[in-house]
Amino acid sequence: MTGYDVIGDIHGYAEPLVRLLEELGYRETGGAYRHPARQAVFVGDLIDRGPEQVRTLELVRAMVAGGSAKVVLGNHEFNAVAWATERPDGCPAGGHCGKNEKQHRKFLEAIGEATPAHREWIAWFRSLPMWLDLGGLRAVHACWDPVSMARLGDGRLTDEIVTARKGDPLYEAAEIVLKGPEVPLGDHCYVDKDDNPRNDARLKWWEPEARTFASALEIPEDEDGTPVVELPDTPIDRTAHPTADLEVPVLYGHYWRPGGRRAPAIDSGRTACLDWSIAKGGKLAAYRWSGEPELTDANLVWVD
């Protein structure tokens, strides 16, 4: 094997996934897409939003089973597990209303809630690791934070992690790894890409020197790169939040880069977000890693 092709959030868009795999040189052989010398790595969020939920899952699972791919758990797969899991008091670990129901409806409609197929996919999601250390490369859905990872054990889901409540160290650790650290905005707010009002923002954990609201927080942008709300230069105490462990390159998704007219780009020589908003009319992107210690834009590949 000569390297890994790390693929961003798919969200049920199987047709662009097939085009991207073929662009990367994968061909369907023996029931799965394969490359003669490389392996794919999916950074999670295979489900929700898109029109081809089942086909997406079948494509990815066949590749994993056939040895031509690896996959890490995304927050949408975690939410699916929580939706289908009861706490000891009989209440679902993931809420069944509001934003949760809206985000998860496409998957439930495609699979059929509480059906054998639903139970089968939930069991598969439970088997997925929350991160992968591949030697010279690391992959995680949202944030590579060794402190949170240590709390989560070997990176596999347990009932204790799935049913943990807000304030529990296990809950907070899973939130950081799968959704990224967030910072309260005080008097500021904005509307995210799903039209949900937000009073907090995701921290750029990969930029430890950024120490203000304006420089360190991720706010949705218009196509021209203008943030939807201007944040002030309010200082942030970075010691209270995860700091980057960038000994080797880290590839991740989740952060919803605007993918319309803009070409995908890395965040730094050691970090790159691969979520370029395929579910919002953007791009499905991959990074072709072949052992280089510093990432480069030239190794990004994408389809609309």
Tab-separated table of C-alpha atoms in Angstrom:
chain	number	residue	atom	x	y	z
A	1	MET	CA	0.000	0.000	0.000
A	2	THR	CA	1.320	3.432	-0.973
A	3	GLY	CA	-1.017	5.683	0.984
A	4	TYR	CA	-4.469	6.653	2.233
A	5	ASP	CA	-7.281	8.545	0.532
A	6	VAL	CA	-9.158	10.279	3.345
A	7	ILE	CA	-12.727	11.206	2.398
A	8	GLY	CA	-14.912	13.843	4.057
A	9	ASP	CA	-18.513	13.816	5.274
A	10	ILE	CA	-20.813	12.060	2.757
A	11	HIS	CA	-24.246	12.486	4.391
A	12	GLY	CA	-26.042	10.027	2.141
A	13	TYR	CA	-24.734	11.326	-1.196
A	14	ALA	CA	-23.714	8.028	-2.776
A	15	GLU	CA	-23.576	9.216	-6.387
A	16	PRO	CA	-20.862	11.840	-5.736
A	17	LEU	CA	-19.058	9.254	-3.596
A	18	VAL	CA	-18.884	6.825	-6.522
A	19	ARG	CA	-17.585	9.592	-8.794
A	20	LEU	CA	-14.957	10.586	-6.235
A	21	LEU	CA	-13.807	6.992	-5.744
A	22	GLU	CA	-13.483	6.543	-9.502
A	23	GLU	CA	-11.597	9.834	-9.770
A	24	LEU	CA	-9.207	8.475	-7.137
A	25	GLY	CA	-8.666	5.284	-9.148
A	26	TYR	CA	-10.936	2.877	-7.247
A	27	ARG	CA	-12.885	0.314	-9.239
A	28	GLU	CA	-15.671	-2.052	-8.189
A	29	THR	CA	-14.239	-5.545	-7.908
A	30	GLY	CA	-15.696	-8.476	-6.014
A	31	GLY	CA	-18.552	-6.433	-4.570
A	32	ALA	CA	-16.504	-3.489	-3.286
A	33	TYR	CA	-14.581	-0.503	-4.590
A	34	ARG	CA	-10.846	-1.173	-4.409
A	35	HIS	CA	-7.567	0.464	-5.337
A	36	PRO	CA	-4.559	-1.632	-6.373
A	37	ALA	CA	-2.185	0.216	-4.029
A	38	ARG	CA	-4.148	2.511	-1.692
A	39	GLN	CA	-6.802	2.402	1.058
A	40	ALA	CA	-9.691	4.794	1.676
A	41	VAL	CA	-10.402	6.297	5.101
A	42	PHE	CA	-13.828	7.821	5.830
A	43	VAL	CA	-14.002	10.472	8.562
A	44	GLY	CA	-17.620	9.765	9.523
A	45	ASP	CA	-21.033	11.363	8.979
A	46	LEU	CA	-22.007	8.836	6.370
A	47	ILE	CA	-25.718	9.375	7.079
A	48	ASP	CA	-28.513	11.972	7.364
A	49	ARG	CA	-29.454	14.799	4.983
A	50	GLY	CA	-28.891	13.128	1.585
A	51	PRO	CA	-31.051	11.062	-0.815
A	52	GLU	CA	-29.119	7.745	-0.808
A	53	GLN	CA	-28.712	6.692	2.801
A	54	VAL	CA	-28.759	2.919	2.292
A	55	ARG	CA	-26.564	2.894	-0.812
A	56	THR	CA	-23.969	5.066	0.922
A	57	LEU	CA	-23.799	2.744	3.916
A	58	GLU	CA	-23.633	-0.365	1.744
A	59	LEU	CA	-20.792	1.096	-0.350
A	60	VAL	CA	-18.736	2.016	2.691
A	61	ARG	CA	-19.408	-1.155	4.667
A	62	ALA	CA	-18.495	-3.332	1.670
A	63	MET	CA	-15.183	-1.505	1.359
A	64	VAL	CA	-14.436	-1.891	5.074
A	65	ALA	CA	-15.360	-5.585	5.009
A	66	GLY	CA	-13.224	-6.093	1.900
A	67	GLY	CA	-10.186	-4.393	3.429
A	68	SER	CA	-10.144	-1.465	0.988
A	69	ALA	CA	-11.290	1.128	3.537
A	70	LYS	CA	-11.349	2.172	7.173
A	71	VAL	CA	-13.946	4.433	8.792
A	72	VAL	CA	-14.269	6.447	11.993
A	73	LEU	CA	-17.485	7.292	13.808
A	74	GLY	CA	-19.073	10.667	13.076
A	75	ASN	CA	-21.400	12.597	15.347
A	76	HIS	CA	-24.361	11.664	13.122
A	77	GLU	CA	-23.641	7.944	13.577
A	78	PHE	CA	-23.231	8.554	17.311
A	79	ASN	CA	-26.568	10.401	17.363
A	80	ALA	CA	-28.187	7.463	15.548
A	81	VAL	CA	-26.924	5.097	18.241
A	82	ALA	CA	-28.144	7.418	21.003
A	83	TRP	CA	-31.548	7.742	19.292
A	84	ALA	CA	-31.917	3.940	19.354
A	85	THR	CA	-30.558	3.402	22.888
A	86	GLU	CA	-32.511	3.671	26.122
A	87	ARG	CA	-31.078	4.868	29.411
A	88	PRO	CA	-31.853	2.807	32.546
A	89	ASP	CA	-34.883	5.050	33.194
A	90	GLY	CA	-36.392	4.071	29.827
A	91	CYS	CA	-35.805	7.444	28.152
A	92	PRO	CA	-33.866	7.569	24.874
A	93	ALA	CA	-30.231	8.600	25.184
A	94	GLY	CA	-30.767	10.945	22.224
A	95	GLY	CA	-33.802	13.215	22.155
A	96	HIS	CA	-36.617	12.362	19.713
A	97	CYS	CA	-37.796	15.873	18.891
A	98	GLY	CA	-36.754	19.247	17.493
A	99	LYS	CA	-33.347	19.511	15.852
A	100	ASN	CA	-32.485	15.839	16.503
A	101	GLU	CA	-35.590	14.576	14.722
A	102	LYS	CA	-35.133	16.989	11.817
A	103	GLN	CA	-31.518	15.940	11.224
A	104	HIS	CA	-32.201	12.222	11.563
A	105	ARG	CA	-35.449	11.908	9.588
A	106	LYS	CA	-33.848	10.984	6.218
A	107	PHE	CA	-32.019	8.039	7.765
A	108	LEU	CA	-35.065	6.745	9.657
A	109	GLU	CA	-37.271	7.027	6.583
A	110	ALA	CA	-34.754	5.120	4.458
A	111	ILE	CA	-34.018	2.369	6.986
A	112	GLY	CA	-37.323	2.074	8.842
A	113	GLU	CA	-37.216	2.772	12.553
A	114	ALA	CA	-36.950	-0.281	14.849
A	115	THR	CA	-36.729	-2.658	11.869
A	116	PRO	CA	-34.145	-5.458	11.589
A	117	ALA	CA	-32.204	-3.255	9.139
A	118	HIS	CA	-32.218	-0.398	11.639
A	119	ARG	CA	-30.883	-2.629	14.407
A	120	GLU	CA	-28.237	-4.031	12.058
A	121	TRP	CA	-26.885	-0.600	11.119
A	122	ILE	CA	-26.922	0.620	14.716
A	123	ALA	CA	-24.845	-2.416	15.689
A	124	TRP	CA	-22.377	-1.587	12.903
A	125	PHE	CA	-22.134	2.041	14.013
A	126	ARG	CA	-21.372	0.804	17.545
A	127	SER	CA	-18.416	-1.169	16.163
A	128	LEU	CA	-16.703	1.870	14.595
A	129	PRO	CA	-13.693	3.502	16.265
A	130	MET	CA	-13.891	7.184	17.203
A	131	TRP	CA	-10.413	7.846	15.809
A	132	LEU	CA	-7.567	6.204	13.894
A	133	ASP	CA	-3.838	6.613	14.447
A	134	LEU	CA	-2.282	5.382	11.213
A	135	GLY	CA	1.314	6.053	12.151
A	136	GLY	CA	2.275	9.132	10.166
A	137	LEU	CA	-1.355	10.240	9.818
A	138	ARG	CA	-4.336	10.596	12.136
A	139	ALA	CA	-8.052	10.695	11.335
A	140	VAL	CA	-10.929	11.812	13.560
A	141	HIS	CA	-14.343	13.239	12.883
A	142	ALA	CA	-13.938	16.578	14.663
A	143	CYS	CA	-11.073	17.039	17.156
A	144	TRP	CA	-7.881	15.166	17.999
A	145	ASP	CA	-7.696	15.752	21.758
A	146	PRO	CA	-5.544	13.281	23.736
A	147	VAL	CA	-7.137	14.263	27.067
A	148	SER	CA	-10.652	13.448	25.859
A	149	MET	CA	-9.427	10.304	24.113
A	150	ALA	CA	-7.846	9.021	27.320
A	151	ARG	CA	-11.230	9.353	29.049
A	152	LEU	CA	-12.909	7.395	26.236
A	153	GLY	CA	-10.648	4.355	26.600
A	154	ASP	CA	-9.898	2.457	23.411
A	155	GLY	CA	-12.153	4.652	21.271
A	156	ARG	CA	-14.999	2.163	20.961
A	157	LEU	CA	-18.533	3.019	22.049
A	158	THR	CA	-19.835	1.615	25.314
A	159	ASP	CA	-23.265	1.961	26.909
A	160	GLU	CA	-21.667	4.263	29.482
A	161	ILE	CA	-20.491	6.647	26.744
A	162	VAL	CA	-23.758	6.543	24.771
A	163	THR	CA	-26.004	7.139	27.799
A	164	ALA	CA	-23.810	9.697	29.593
A	165	ARG	CA	-25.550	12.985	30.386
A	166	LYS	CA	-24.315	16.530	29.965
A	167	GLY	CA	-21.780	17.305	32.673
A	168	ASP	CA	-20.485	13.731	32.844
A	169	PRO	CA	-16.777	13.561	31.836
A	170	LEU	CA	-17.615	10.817	29.303
A	171	TYR	CA	-20.286	13.004	27.694
A	172	GLU	CA	-17.959	16.005	27.487
A	173	ALA	CA	-15.114	13.893	26.051
A	174	ALA	CA	-17.322	12.399	23.332
A	175	GLU	CA	-18.671	15.864	22.488
A	176	ILE	CA	-15.157	17.216	21.939
A	177	VAL	CA	-13.910	14.294	19.820
A	178	LEU	CA	-17.069	13.987	17.695
A	179	LYS	CA	-18.310	17.600	17.571
A	180	GLY	CA	-15.324	19.736	18.504
A	181	PRO	CA	-14.897	22.101	21.469
A	182	GLU	CA	-17.315	25.017	21.650
A	183	VAL	CA	-17.129	28.410	23.347
A	184	PRO	CA	-20.180	30.385	24.631
A	185	LEU	CA	-20.641	33.678	22.753
A	186	GLY	CA	-22.229	35.674	25.558
A	187	ASP	CA	-24.429	38.358	24.016
A	188	HIS	CA	-23.664	37.256	20.451
A	189	CYS	CA	-25.626	34.726	18.392
A	190	TYR	CA	-26.004	33.544	14.799
A	191	VAL	CA	-28.080	31.127	12.712
A	192	ASP	CA	-26.271	28.001	11.511
A	193	LYS	CA	-26.635	26.240	8.145
A	194	ASP	CA	-29.595	24.228	9.419
A	195	ASP	CA	-31.382	27.436	10.481
A	196	ASN	CA	-30.816	26.723	14.168
A	197	PRO	CA	-30.030	29.712	16.424
A	198	ARG	CA	-26.642	29.291	18.092
A	199	ASN	CA	-25.151	31.005	21.149
A	200	ASP	CA	-21.824	29.201	20.980
A	201	ALA	CA	-19.216	28.596	18.294
A	202	ARG	CA	-16.699	25.883	17.462
A	203	LEU	CA	-13.147	26.538	18.566
A	204	LYS	CA	-10.332	26.265	16.022
A	205	TRP	CA	-8.470	23.707	18.121
A	206	TRP	CA	-5.791	23.421	15.416
A	207	GLU	CA	-4.800	27.098	15.892
A	208	PRO	CA	-3.579	27.315	19.515
A	209	GLU	CA	-2.120	30.800	19.015
A	210	ALA	CA	-5.541	32.245	18.127
A	211	ARG	CA	-6.890	33.676	21.394
A	212	THR	CA	-9.890	35.905	20.633
A	213	PHE	CA	-13.488	35.391	19.550
A	214	ALA	CA	-12.699	36.896	16.143
A	215	SER	CA	-9.624	34.788	15.412
A	216	ALA	CA	-10.255	31.506	17.258
A	217	LEU	CA	-13.934	30.695	16.617
A	218	GLU	CA	-15.547	29.114	13.554
A	219	ILE	CA	-18.554	31.064	12.278
A	220	PRO	CA	-20.448	30.088	9.087
A	221	GLU	CA	-19.361	32.114	6.058
A	222	ASP	CA	-21.043	33.355	2.912
A	223	GLU	CA	-19.638	32.176	-0.414
A	224	ASP	CA	-17.316	35.176	-0.545
A	225	GLY	CA	-15.822	34.200	2.820
A	226	THR	CA	-17.640	36.838	4.888
A	227	PRO	CA	-18.717	35.549	8.348
A	228	VAL	CA	-22.482	35.663	8.927
A	229	VAL	CA	-21.807	37.651	12.105
A	230	GLU	CA	-18.805	39.736	13.117
A	231	LEU	CA	-17.258	38.684	16.425
A	232	PRO	CA	-15.270	41.030	18.662
A	233	ASP	CA	-11.680	40.641	19.841
A	234	THR	CA	-12.853	39.288	23.207
A	235	PRO	CA	-9.998	37.221	24.741
A	236	ILE	CA	-10.375	33.450	25.186
A	237	ASP	CA	-8.540	31.483	27.864
A	238	ARG	CA	-7.110	28.669	25.735
A	239	THR	CA	-5.932	26.740	28.817
A	240	ALA	CA	-9.585	25.837	29.431
A	241	HIS	CA	-9.921	24.162	26.013
A	242	PRO	CA	-8.189	21.404	24.015
A	243	THR	CA	-4.930	22.343	22.359
A	244	ALA	CA	-3.650	20.870	19.142
A	245	ASP	CA	-1.553	17.697	19.199
A	246	LEU	CA	-0.044	18.018	15.739
A	247	GLU	CA	2.955	15.721	15.993
A	248	VAL	CA	1.769	14.275	12.688
A	249	PRO	CA	-0.933	15.492	10.245
A	250	VAL	CA	-4.563	15.236	11.370
A	251	LEU	CA	-7.444	14.977	8.892
A	252	TYR	CA	-11.026	15.573	10.022
A	253	GLY	CA	-14.509	16.583	8.858
A	254	HIS	CA	-17.479	18.177	10.608
A	255	TYR	CA	-16.552	21.843	10.199
A	256	TRP	CA	-18.704	22.660	7.155
A	257	ARG	CA	-16.406	24.553	4.844
A	258	PRO	CA	-18.377	26.489	2.170
A	259	GLY	CA	-18.083	24.373	-0.955
A	260	GLY	CA	-19.845	26.390	-3.663
A	261	ARG	CA	-17.470	28.457	-5.769
A	262	ARG	CA	-14.460	27.983	-3.485
A	263	ALA	CA	-11.875	25.285	-4.099
A	264	PRO	CA	-11.083	23.063	-1.098
A	265	ALA	CA	-7.914	24.001	0.774
A	266	ILE	CA	-6.010	22.699	3.796
A	267	ASP	CA	-6.110	24.553	7.125
A	268	SER	CA	-2.376	24.210	7.748
A	269	GLY	CA	0.568	21.973	6.940
A	270	ARG	CA	-0.588	19.597	9.670
A	271	THR	CA	-4.392	19.880	9.524
A	272	ALA	CA	-7.152	19.781	6.931
A	273	CYS	CA	-10.932	19.737	7.177
A	274	LEU	CA	-12.477	17.528	4.481
A	275	ASP	CA	-16.124	18.533	4.988
A	276	TRP	CA	-16.847	20.797	2.011
A	277	SER	CA	-20.639	20.831	2.362
A	278	ILE	CA	-21.755	18.202	-0.136
A	279	ALA	CA	-25.137	18.220	1.660
A	280	LYS	CA	-25.527	21.956	0.940
A	281	GLY	CA	-24.682	21.904	-2.757
A	282	GLY	CA	-20.925	21.916	-2.203
A	283	LYS	CA	-18.198	19.362	-2.853
A	284	LEU	CA	-17.212	15.902	-1.678
A	285	ALA	CA	-13.494	16.098	-0.982
A	286	ALA	CA	-10.615	13.736	-0.272
A	287	TYR	CA	-6.987	14.148	0.692
A	288	ARG	CA	-4.471	11.783	-0.995
A	289	TRP	CA	-1.799	11.129	1.628
A	290	SER	CA	1.348	9.277	0.594
A	291	GLY	CA	3.562	9.672	3.646
A	292	GLU	CA	4.332	13.403	3.481
A	293	PRO	CA	4.903	15.078	6.897
A	294	GLU	CA	3.367	18.351	5.677
A	295	LEU	CA	-0.005	18.564	3.950
A	296	THR	CA	-0.428	20.451	0.685
A	297	ASP	CA	-3.400	21.729	-1.340
A	298	ALA	CA	-2.085	19.835	-4.367
A	299	ASN	CA	-3.158	16.527	-2.802
A	300	LEU	CA	-6.820	17.506	-2.432
A	301	VAL	CA	-9.286	15.892	-4.873
A	302	TRP	CA	-12.996	16.665	-5.076
A	303	VAL	CA	-16.206	16.343	-7.074
A	304	ASP	CA	-19.238	18.657	-7.101
